[in-house]
Short mmCIF file of C-alpha atoms and ligand atoms in Angstrom, two decimals:
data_model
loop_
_atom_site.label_atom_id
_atom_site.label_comp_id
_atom_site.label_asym_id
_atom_site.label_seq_id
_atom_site.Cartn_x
_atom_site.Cartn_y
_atom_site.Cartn_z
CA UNK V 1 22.14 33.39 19.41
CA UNK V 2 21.93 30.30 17.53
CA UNK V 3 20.33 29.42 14.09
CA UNK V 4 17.27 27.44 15.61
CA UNK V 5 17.57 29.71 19.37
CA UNK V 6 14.06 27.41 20.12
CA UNK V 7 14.44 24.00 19.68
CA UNK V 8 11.06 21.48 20.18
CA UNK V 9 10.35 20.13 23.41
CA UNK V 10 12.79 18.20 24.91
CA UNK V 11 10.83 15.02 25.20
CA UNK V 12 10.17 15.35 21.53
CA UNK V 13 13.44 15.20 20.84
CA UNK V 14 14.33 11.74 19.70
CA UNK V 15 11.01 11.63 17.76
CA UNK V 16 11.68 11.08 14.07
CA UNK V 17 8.97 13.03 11.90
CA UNK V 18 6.78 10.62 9.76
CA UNK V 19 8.78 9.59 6.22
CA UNK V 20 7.16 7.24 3.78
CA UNK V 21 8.85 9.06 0.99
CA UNK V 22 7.04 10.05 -1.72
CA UNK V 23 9.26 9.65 -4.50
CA UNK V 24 8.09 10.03 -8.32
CA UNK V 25 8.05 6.26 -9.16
CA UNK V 26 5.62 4.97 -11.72
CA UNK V 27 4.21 2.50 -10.12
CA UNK V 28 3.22 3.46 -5.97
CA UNK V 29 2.34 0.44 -3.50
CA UNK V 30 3.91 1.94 -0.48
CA UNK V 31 1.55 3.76 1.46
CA UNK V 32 -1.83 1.66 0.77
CA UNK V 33 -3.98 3.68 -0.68
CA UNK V 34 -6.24 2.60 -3.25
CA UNK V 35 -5.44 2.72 -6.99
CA UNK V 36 -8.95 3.34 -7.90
CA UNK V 37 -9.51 7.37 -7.53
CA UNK V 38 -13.45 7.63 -6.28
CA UNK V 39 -16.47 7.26 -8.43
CA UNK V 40 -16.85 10.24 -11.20
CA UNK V 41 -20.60 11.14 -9.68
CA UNK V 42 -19.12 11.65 -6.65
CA UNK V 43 -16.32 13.84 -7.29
CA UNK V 44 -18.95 15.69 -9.74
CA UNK V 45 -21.83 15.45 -6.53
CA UNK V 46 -19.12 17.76 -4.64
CA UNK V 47 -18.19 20.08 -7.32
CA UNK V 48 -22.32 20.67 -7.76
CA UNK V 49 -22.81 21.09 -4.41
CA UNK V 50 -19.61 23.64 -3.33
CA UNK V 51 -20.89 26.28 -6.19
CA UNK V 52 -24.50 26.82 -3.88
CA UNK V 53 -22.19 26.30 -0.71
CA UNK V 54 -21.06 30.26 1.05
CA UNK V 55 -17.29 29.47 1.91
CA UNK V 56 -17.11 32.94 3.15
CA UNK V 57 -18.88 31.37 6.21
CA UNK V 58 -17.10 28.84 8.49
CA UNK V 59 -18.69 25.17 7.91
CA UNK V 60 -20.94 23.47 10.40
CA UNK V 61 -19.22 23.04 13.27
CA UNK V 62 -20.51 19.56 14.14
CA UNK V 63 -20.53 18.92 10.61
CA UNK V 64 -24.13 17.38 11.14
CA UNK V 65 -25.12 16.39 7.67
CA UNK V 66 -21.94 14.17 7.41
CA UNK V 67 -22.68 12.60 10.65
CA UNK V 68 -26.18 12.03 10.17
CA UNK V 69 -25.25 10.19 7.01
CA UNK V 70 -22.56 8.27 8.87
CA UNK V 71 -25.19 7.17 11.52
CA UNK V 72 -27.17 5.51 9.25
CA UNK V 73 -24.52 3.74 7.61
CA UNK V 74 -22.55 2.52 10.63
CA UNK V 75 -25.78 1.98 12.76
CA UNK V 76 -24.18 4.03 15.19
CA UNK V 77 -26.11 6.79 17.37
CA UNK V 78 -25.04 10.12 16.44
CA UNK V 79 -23.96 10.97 19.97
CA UNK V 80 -20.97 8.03 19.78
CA UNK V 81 -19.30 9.33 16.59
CA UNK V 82 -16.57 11.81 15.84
CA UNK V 83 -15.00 12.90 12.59
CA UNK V 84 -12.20 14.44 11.85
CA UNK V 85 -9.07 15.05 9.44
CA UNK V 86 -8.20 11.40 8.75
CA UNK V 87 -7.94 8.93 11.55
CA UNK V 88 -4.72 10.48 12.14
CA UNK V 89 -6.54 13.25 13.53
CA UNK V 90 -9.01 11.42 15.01
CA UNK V 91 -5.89 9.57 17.39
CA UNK V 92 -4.19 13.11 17.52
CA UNK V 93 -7.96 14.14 19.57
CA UNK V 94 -7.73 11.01 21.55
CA UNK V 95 -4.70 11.21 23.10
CA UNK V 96 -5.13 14.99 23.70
CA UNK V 97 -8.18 14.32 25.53
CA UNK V 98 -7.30 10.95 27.57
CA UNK V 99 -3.41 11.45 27.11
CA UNK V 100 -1.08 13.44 28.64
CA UNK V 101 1.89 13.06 30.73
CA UNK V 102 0.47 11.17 33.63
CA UNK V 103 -0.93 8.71 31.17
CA UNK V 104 0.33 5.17 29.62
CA UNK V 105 -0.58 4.13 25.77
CA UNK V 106 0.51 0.01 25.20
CA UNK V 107 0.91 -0.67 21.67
CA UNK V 108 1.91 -4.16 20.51
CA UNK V 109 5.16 -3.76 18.13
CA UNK V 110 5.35 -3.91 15.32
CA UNK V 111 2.23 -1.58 14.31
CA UNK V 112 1.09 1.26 12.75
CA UNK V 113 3.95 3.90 14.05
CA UNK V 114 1.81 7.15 14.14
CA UNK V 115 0.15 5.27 17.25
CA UNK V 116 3.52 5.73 19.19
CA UNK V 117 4.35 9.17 17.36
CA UNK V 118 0.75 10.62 17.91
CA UNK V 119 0.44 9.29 21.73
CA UNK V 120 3.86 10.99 22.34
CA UNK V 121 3.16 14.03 20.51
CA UNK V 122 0.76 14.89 22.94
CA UNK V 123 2.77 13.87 25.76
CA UNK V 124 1.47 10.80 26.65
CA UNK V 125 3.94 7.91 27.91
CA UNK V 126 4.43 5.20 25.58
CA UNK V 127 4.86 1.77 26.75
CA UNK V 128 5.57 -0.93 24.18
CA UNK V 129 4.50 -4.93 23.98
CA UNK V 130 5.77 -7.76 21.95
CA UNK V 131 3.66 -9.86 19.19
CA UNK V 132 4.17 -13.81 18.55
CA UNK V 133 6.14 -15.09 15.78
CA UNK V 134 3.61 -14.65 13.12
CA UNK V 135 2.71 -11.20 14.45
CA UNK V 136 -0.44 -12.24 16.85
CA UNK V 137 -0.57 -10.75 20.31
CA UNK V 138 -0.62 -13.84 22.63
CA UNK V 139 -3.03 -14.02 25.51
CA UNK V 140 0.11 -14.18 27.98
CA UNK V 141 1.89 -11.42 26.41
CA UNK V 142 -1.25 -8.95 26.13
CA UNK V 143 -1.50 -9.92 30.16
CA UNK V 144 1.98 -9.72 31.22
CA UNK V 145 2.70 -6.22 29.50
CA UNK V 146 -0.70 -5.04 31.05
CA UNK V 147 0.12 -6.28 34.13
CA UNK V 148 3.80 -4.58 33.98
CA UNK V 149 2.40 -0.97 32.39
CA UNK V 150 -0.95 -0.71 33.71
CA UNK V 151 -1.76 0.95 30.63
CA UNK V 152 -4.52 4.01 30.75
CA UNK V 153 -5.05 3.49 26.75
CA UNK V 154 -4.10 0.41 24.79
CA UNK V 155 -4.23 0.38 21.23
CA UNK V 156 -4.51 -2.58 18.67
CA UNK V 157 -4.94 -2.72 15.03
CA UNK V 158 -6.84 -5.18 12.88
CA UNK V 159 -5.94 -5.32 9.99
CA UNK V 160 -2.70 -4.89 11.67
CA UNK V 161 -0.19 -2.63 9.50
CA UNK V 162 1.87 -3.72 8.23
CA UNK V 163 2.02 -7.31 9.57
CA UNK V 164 -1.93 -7.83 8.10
CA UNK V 165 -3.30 -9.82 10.55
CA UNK V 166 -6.53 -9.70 12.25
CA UNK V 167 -6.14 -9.21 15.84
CA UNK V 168 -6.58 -11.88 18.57
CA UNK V 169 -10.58 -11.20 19.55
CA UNK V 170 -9.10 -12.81 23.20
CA UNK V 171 -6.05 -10.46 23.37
CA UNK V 172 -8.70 -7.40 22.70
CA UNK V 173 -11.43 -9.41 25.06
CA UNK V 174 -8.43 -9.18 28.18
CA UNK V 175 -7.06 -5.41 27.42
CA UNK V 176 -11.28 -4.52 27.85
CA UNK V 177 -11.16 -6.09 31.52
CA UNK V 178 -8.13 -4.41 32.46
CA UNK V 179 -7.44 -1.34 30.61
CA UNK V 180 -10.06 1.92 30.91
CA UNK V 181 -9.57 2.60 27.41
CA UNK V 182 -9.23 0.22 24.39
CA UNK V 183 -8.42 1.64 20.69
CA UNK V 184 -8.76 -0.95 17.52
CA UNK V 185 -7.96 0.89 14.49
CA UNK V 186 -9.92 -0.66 12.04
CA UNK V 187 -8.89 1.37 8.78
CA UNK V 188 -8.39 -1.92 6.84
CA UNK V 189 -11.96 -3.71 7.67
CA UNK V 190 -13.00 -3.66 4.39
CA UNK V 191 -10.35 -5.55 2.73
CA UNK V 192 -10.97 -8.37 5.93
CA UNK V 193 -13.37 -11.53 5.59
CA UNK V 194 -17.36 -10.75 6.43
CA UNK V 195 -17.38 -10.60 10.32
CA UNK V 196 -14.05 -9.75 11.18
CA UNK V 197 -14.59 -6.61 12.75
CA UNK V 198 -14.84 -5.91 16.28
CA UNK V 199 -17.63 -2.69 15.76
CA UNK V 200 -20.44 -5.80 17.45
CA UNK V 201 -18.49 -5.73 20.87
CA UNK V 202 -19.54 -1.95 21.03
CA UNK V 203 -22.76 -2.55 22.63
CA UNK V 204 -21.19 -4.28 25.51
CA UNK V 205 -17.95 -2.01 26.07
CA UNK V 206 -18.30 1.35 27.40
CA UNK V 207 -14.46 1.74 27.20
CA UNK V 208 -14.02 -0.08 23.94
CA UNK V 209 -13.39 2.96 20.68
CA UNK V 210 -13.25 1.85 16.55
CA UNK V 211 -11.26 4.04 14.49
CA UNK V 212 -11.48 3.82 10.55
CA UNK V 213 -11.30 5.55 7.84
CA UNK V 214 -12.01 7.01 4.24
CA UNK V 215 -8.44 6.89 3.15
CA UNK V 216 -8.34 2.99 1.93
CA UNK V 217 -11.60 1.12 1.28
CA UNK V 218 -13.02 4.25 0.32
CA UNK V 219 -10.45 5.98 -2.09
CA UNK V 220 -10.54 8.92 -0.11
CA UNK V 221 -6.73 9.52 0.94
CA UNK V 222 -7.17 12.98 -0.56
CA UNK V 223 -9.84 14.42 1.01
CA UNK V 224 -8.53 13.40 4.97
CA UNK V 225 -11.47 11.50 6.85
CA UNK V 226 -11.46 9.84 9.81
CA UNK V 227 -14.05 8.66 12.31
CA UNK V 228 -14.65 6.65 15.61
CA UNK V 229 -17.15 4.62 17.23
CA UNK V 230 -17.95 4.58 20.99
CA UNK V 231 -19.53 5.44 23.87
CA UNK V 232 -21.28 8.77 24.00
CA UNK V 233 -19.15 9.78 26.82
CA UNK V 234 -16.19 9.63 24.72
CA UNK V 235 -17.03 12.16 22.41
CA UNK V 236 -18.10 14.64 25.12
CA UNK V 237 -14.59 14.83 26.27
CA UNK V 238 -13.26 14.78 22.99
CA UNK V 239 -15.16 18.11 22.07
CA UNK V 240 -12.86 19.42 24.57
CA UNK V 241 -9.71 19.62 22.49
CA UNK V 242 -10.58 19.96 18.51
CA UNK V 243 -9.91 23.13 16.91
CA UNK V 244 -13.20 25.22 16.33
CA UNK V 245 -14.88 24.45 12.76
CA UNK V 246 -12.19 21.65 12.14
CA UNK V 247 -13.67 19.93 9.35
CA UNK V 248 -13.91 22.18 6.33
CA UNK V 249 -16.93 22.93 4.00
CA UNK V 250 -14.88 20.52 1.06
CA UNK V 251 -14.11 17.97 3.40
CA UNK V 252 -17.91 17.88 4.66
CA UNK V 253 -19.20 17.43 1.28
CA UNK V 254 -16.77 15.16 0.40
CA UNK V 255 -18.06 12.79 3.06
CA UNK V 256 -21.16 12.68 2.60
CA UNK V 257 -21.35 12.42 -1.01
CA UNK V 258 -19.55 9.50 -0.57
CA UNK V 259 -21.66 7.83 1.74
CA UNK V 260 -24.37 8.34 -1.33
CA UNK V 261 -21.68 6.15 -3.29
CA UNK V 262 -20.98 3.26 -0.51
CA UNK V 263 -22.26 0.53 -3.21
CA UNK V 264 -19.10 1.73 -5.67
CA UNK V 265 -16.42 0.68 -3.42
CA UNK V 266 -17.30 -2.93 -2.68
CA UNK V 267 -16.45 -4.40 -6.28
CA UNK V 268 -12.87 -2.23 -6.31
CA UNK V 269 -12.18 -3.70 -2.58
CA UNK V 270 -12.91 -6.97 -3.91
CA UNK V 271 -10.46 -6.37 -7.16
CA UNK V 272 -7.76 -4.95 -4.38
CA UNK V 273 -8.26 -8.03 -2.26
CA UNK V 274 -7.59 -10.50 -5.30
CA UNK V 275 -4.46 -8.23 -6.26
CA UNK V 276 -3.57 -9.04 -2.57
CA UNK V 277 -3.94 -12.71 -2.60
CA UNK V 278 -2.43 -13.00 -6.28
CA UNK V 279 0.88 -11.08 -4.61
CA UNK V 280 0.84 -13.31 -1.59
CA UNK V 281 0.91 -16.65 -3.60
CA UNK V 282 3.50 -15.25 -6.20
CA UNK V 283 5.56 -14.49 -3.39
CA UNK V 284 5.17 -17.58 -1.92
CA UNK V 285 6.15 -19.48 -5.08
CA UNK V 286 9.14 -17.17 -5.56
CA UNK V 287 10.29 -18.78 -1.99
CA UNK V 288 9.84 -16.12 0.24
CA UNK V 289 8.32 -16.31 3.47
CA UNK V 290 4.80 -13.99 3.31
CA UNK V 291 2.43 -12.79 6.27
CA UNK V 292 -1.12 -13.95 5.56
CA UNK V 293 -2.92 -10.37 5.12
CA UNK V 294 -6.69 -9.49 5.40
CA UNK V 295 -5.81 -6.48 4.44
CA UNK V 296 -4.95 -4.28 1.37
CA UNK V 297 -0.90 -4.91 1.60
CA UNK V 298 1.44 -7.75 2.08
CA UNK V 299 4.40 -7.77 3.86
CA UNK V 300 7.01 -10.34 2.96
CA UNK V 301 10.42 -11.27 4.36
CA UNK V 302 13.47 -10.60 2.01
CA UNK V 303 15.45 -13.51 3.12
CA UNK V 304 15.68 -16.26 5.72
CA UNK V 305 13.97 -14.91 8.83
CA UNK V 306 16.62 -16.17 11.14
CA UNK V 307 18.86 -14.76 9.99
CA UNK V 308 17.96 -10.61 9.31
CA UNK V 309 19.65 -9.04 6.61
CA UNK V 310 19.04 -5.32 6.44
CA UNK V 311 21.66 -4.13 3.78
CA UNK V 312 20.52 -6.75 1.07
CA UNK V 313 16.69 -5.64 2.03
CA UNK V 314 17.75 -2.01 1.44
CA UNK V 315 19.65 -3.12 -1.99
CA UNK V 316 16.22 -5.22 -2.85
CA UNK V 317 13.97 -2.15 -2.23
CA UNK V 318 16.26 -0.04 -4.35
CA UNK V 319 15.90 -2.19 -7.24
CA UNK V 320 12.46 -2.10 -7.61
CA UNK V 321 12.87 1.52 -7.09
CA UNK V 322 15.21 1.40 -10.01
CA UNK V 323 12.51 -0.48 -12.42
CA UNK V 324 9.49 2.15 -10.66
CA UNK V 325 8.36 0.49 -8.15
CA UNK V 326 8.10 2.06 -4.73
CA UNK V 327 7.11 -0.22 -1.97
CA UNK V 328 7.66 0.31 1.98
CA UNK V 329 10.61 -1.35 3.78
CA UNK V 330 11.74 -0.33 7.61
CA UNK V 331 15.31 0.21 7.44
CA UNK V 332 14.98 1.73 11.41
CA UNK V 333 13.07 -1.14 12.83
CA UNK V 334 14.41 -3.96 14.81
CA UNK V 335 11.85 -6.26 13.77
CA UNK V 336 11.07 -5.52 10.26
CA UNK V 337 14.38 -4.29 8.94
CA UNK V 338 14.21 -7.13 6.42
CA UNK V 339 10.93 -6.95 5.24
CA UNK V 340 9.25 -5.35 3.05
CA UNK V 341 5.59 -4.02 2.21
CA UNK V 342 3.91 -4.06 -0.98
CA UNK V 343 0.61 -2.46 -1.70
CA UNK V 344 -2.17 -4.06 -3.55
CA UNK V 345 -3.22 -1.91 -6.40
CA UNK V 346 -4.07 -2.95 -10.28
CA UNK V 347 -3.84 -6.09 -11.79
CA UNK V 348 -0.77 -4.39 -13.94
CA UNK V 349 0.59 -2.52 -11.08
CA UNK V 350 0.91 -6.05 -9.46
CA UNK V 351 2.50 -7.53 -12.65
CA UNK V 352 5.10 -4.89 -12.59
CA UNK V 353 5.97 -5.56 -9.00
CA UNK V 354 6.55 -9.20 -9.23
CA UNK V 355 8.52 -9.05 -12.64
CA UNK V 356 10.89 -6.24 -10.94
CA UNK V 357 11.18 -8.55 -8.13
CA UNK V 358 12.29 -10.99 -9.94
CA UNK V 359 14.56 -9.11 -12.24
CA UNK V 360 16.10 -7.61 -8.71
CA UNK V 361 16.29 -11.16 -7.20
CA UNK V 362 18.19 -12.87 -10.26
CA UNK V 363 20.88 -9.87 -10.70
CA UNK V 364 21.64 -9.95 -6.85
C1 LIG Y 401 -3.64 1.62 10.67
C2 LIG Y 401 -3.76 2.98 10.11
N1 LIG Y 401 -4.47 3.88 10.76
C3 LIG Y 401 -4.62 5.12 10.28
C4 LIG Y 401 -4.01 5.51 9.10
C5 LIG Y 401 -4.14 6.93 8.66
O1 LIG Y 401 -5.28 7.10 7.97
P1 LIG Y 401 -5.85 8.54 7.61
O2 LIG Y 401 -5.49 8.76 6.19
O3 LIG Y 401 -7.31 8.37 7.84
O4 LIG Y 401 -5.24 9.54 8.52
C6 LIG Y 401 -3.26 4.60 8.39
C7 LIG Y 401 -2.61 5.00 7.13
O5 LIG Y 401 -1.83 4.34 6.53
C8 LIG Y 401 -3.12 3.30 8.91
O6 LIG Y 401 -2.37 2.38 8.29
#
């Protein structure tokens, strides 16, 4: 018999597991989390309340405290939300309740990859669309490739990661029409200008679902917490497939301790968002062509556009590395193979960036 006599499933086979390395650099802006960790009260709030809490018992199944509390922040009935481990988890429960093999997902490439990874993970066919030039999803493309997949599930994101884009409220308006299920992954809103969400075309949308999360806006990466938005009915079928007592007593109290904190974040997303726009002009005066972002990254292109050069991104993210800065490049991606993403974090943290940059830049 062989070492490994069970390999994974055969239509997993080609499916590279999730790397963002996390390397020990000083300085980390490549997976966009937030640089501030979460208000002191609130990590004291949860300490306080786990000593009176009995973890020999599971935790509330439907986790009602943190949803009730979520409810009144969102404005969202009870009934149309779901939590879970990160909105990882939250697309992981998705697609193993509307997924499956006899089912399409259309994502618009490039995007966040664990929509492709997750969708397939639970067997669900993957069909993939193209963006514009500056990342947008055209009216005639979002048609054409729903037209040509007749997608069960389409999926946007807005923010889009990494290009940082809002998404095209038209290219979002035509998936609704067509497709019986639309995802927007909104885990960047808060970084975005007032009124960019989509949350208001709830109301009219039965088939329309928001994702977002506590990982960014809310400095939260640690504790994993993830929710949607939608339609009652959604969340009936969802209760079909999540583990029993999935959201632990920690995680619980973690959420809704922060919701008591919601005022804290907004001057730290406002700091992030000024780091963001202070890289984005930087790079722009250092000649290199950047994406206008809304949210809490940029992503920037190495060299001249036209003419890709993946080795000399590679060499450009190792220097940085070099002087401890890790940022995000895409060395397995057709379209972003020389580009690169940079987180926004603190003022210094952006300092450091650019002058490694530029040290990297002038040696090359
Ligand atoms: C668009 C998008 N959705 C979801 C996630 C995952 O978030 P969570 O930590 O809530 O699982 C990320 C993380 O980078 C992301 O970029």
């Amino acid at each position: 018999m062989s070492d490994r006599p069970l390999g994974a499933r055969g239509d997993l086979a080609d499916l590279a597991p999730y790397i963002s390395p996390q390397l020990p650099a000083k300085v980390r802006l490549n997976t966009n989390e937030s640089p501030y960790p979460p208000p002191k009260e609130l990590v004291d709030e949860v300490a306080e309340a786990l000593r009176s809490e009995a973890l020999n018992r599971y935790p509330d199944r439907d986790a009602n405290a943190l949803v009730d509390g979520l409810a009144a922040r969102t404005g969202w009935s009870r009934e149309g939300l779901w939590i879970a481990n990160g909105s990882n988890e939250v697309l992981l429960h998705l697609f193993l309740a509307f997924g499956g093999p006899e089912r399409t997902c259309l994502t618009f490439e490039p995007t966040y990859s664990l929509f492709s990874n997750i969708a397939r993970i639970a067997g669900t066919q993957v069909a993939a669309g193209a963006r514009g030039p500056t990342w947008e999803v055209p009216d005639d493309t979002a048609q054409e490739a729903l037209d040509r997949h007749d997608p069960d599930i389409v999926v946007f994101c807005s923010p889009n990661n990494p290009t940082g884009a809002i998404e095209s409220a038209s290219a979002i308006e035509i998936a609704l029409q067509r497709a019986p299920m639309v995802v927007v992954d909104e885990a960047y809103i808060e970084f975005a200008r007032r009124g960019s969400s989509f949350r208001p075309m709830l109301e009219a949308h039965r088939n329309l679902v928001i994702v977002n999360t506590f990982s960014k806006a809310w400095s939260l990466a640690g504790a994993r917490l993830g929710y949607l938005m939608a339609t009652p009915w959604v969340i009936e079928e969802l209760l079909r497939v999540r583990l029993p007592y999935h959201l632990s007593t920690f995680t619980q109290l973690a959420g809704v301790a922060a919701l008591g904190h919601e005022d804290a974040g907004a001057e730290r997303v406002a700091a992030i968002a000024a780091e963001r726009d202070r890289i984005a002009a930087e790079l722009g005066e250092m000649g290199l062509d950047v994406y206008p972002s809304q949210a809490n990254f940029v992503l920037f292109e190495t060299g001249d556009r036209t003419q890709p050069d993946p080795e000399r991104t590679r060499a450009i993210w190792q220097g940085l590395l070099d002087r401890g800065v890790l940022v995000r490049h895409y060395p397995s991606s057709p379209v972003l193979a020389s580009t690169l993403r940079v987180t926004a974090g603190l003022p210094e943290e952006t300092d450091a960036f650019l002058e490694a940059l530029r040290t990297t830049l002038e040696e090359m």
